[in-house]
């Protein structure tokens, strides 16, 4: 029996969708990393119960940190993206988290830069607050060790292709790291939106929206570029097609980043059918009902979508590109100064 709802919410399910195609489904993925990070900080004496933890978030991490703070008796301060919706705002308020939300903006870089600048201002006024630095601190890798162990046991330790949104690097990077420590043969496939500096697509704009959470317009310090073997860049329309097909074909109701990962995973499964392909579903689809699922009649058939194979990021083009990364180092614009 769990002692707190965060433990149940953070525990993922492994769902076999097809022969060799597996979904690692979370209700809210970052609860795993937030819980382990806060527990580690308490165990090492870096923070004490009652202290205030602060960070910036586009949504999922805000809820995760609020749950972790509720679990461990901490105060929570979130500087939130313009994308934080009414449902999440209400939950954060009732959980006792303090949310400062940035004004509306269609510019992801401006939104992220504003949030980071505001966090620094708050820390100057409250030096006793602890900045969680979800985008920069490797402490957020810790929670995925138990998830990697579960994957190892339930898949039999055979060769894997692991597919997921890169984001801060904690989920895909940590899972690959811990699985490789168990000597599992893992090929790591990262999923990115266009307009993200992390793997060099900032020069390509998506006319719809940037998929929040899996890319960044500013450098992240805890993405280990050398872990990644292959990259997929997907535009909104392609990810929408993936999300709709995943629900229609497999009854898995998940977010937009999951649709992108599912589409990439289906392609990798066709390319390498001898390996088990496992993709990450980071959250449920509820916050995408109006922007994605209500438009299901517009969705392309995923069988009609094919990635453009590129040799360099200068060749990237909408709506879907794929590139062998082969453990290359970070692009210059993605290096944290």
mmCIF file of N, CA and C in Angstrom, residues 29 70 78 104 179 238 317:
data_model
loop_
_atom_site.group_PDB
_atom_site.id
_atom_site.type_symbol
_atom_site.label_atom_id
_atom_site.label_comp_id
_atom_site.label_asym_id
_atom_site.label_seq_id
_atom_site.Cartn_x
_atom_site.Cartn_y
_atom_site.Cartn_z
ATOM 1 N N UNK A 29 4.694 11.916 -15.522
ATOM 2 C CA UNK A 29 6.019 11.330 -15.477
ATOM 3 C C UNK A 29 6.965 11.986 -14.470
ATOM 4 N N UNK A 70 4.119 18.352 -1.011
ATOM 5 C CA UNK A 70 3.012 17.920 -0.166
ATOM 6 C C UNK A 70 3.394 16.643 0.588
ATOM 7 N N UNK A 78 6.263 28.034 -7.725
ATOM 8 C CA UNK A 78 6.416 27.746 -9.142
ATOM 9 C C UNK A 78 6.311 29.023 -9.958
ATOM 10 N N UNK A 104 0.803 35.968 -21.323
ATOM 11 C CA UNK A 104 0.697 35.238 -22.601
ATOM 12 C C UNK A 104 1.795 35.618 -23.574
ATOM 13 N N UNK A 179 19.762 1.445 -17.768
ATOM 14 C CA UNK A 179 19.636 0.174 -18.494
ATOM 15 C C UNK A 179 20.993 -0.294 -19.006
ATOM 16 N N UNK A 238 2.158 16.365 -37.261
ATOM 17 C CA UNK A 238 2.586 14.964 -37.213
ATOM 18 C C UNK A 238 2.333 14.375 -35.832
ATOM 19 N N UNK A 317 13.562 19.726 -42.175
ATOM 20 C CA UNK A 317 12.380 20.287 -42.835
ATOM 21 C C UNK A 317 11.125 19.693 -42.213
#
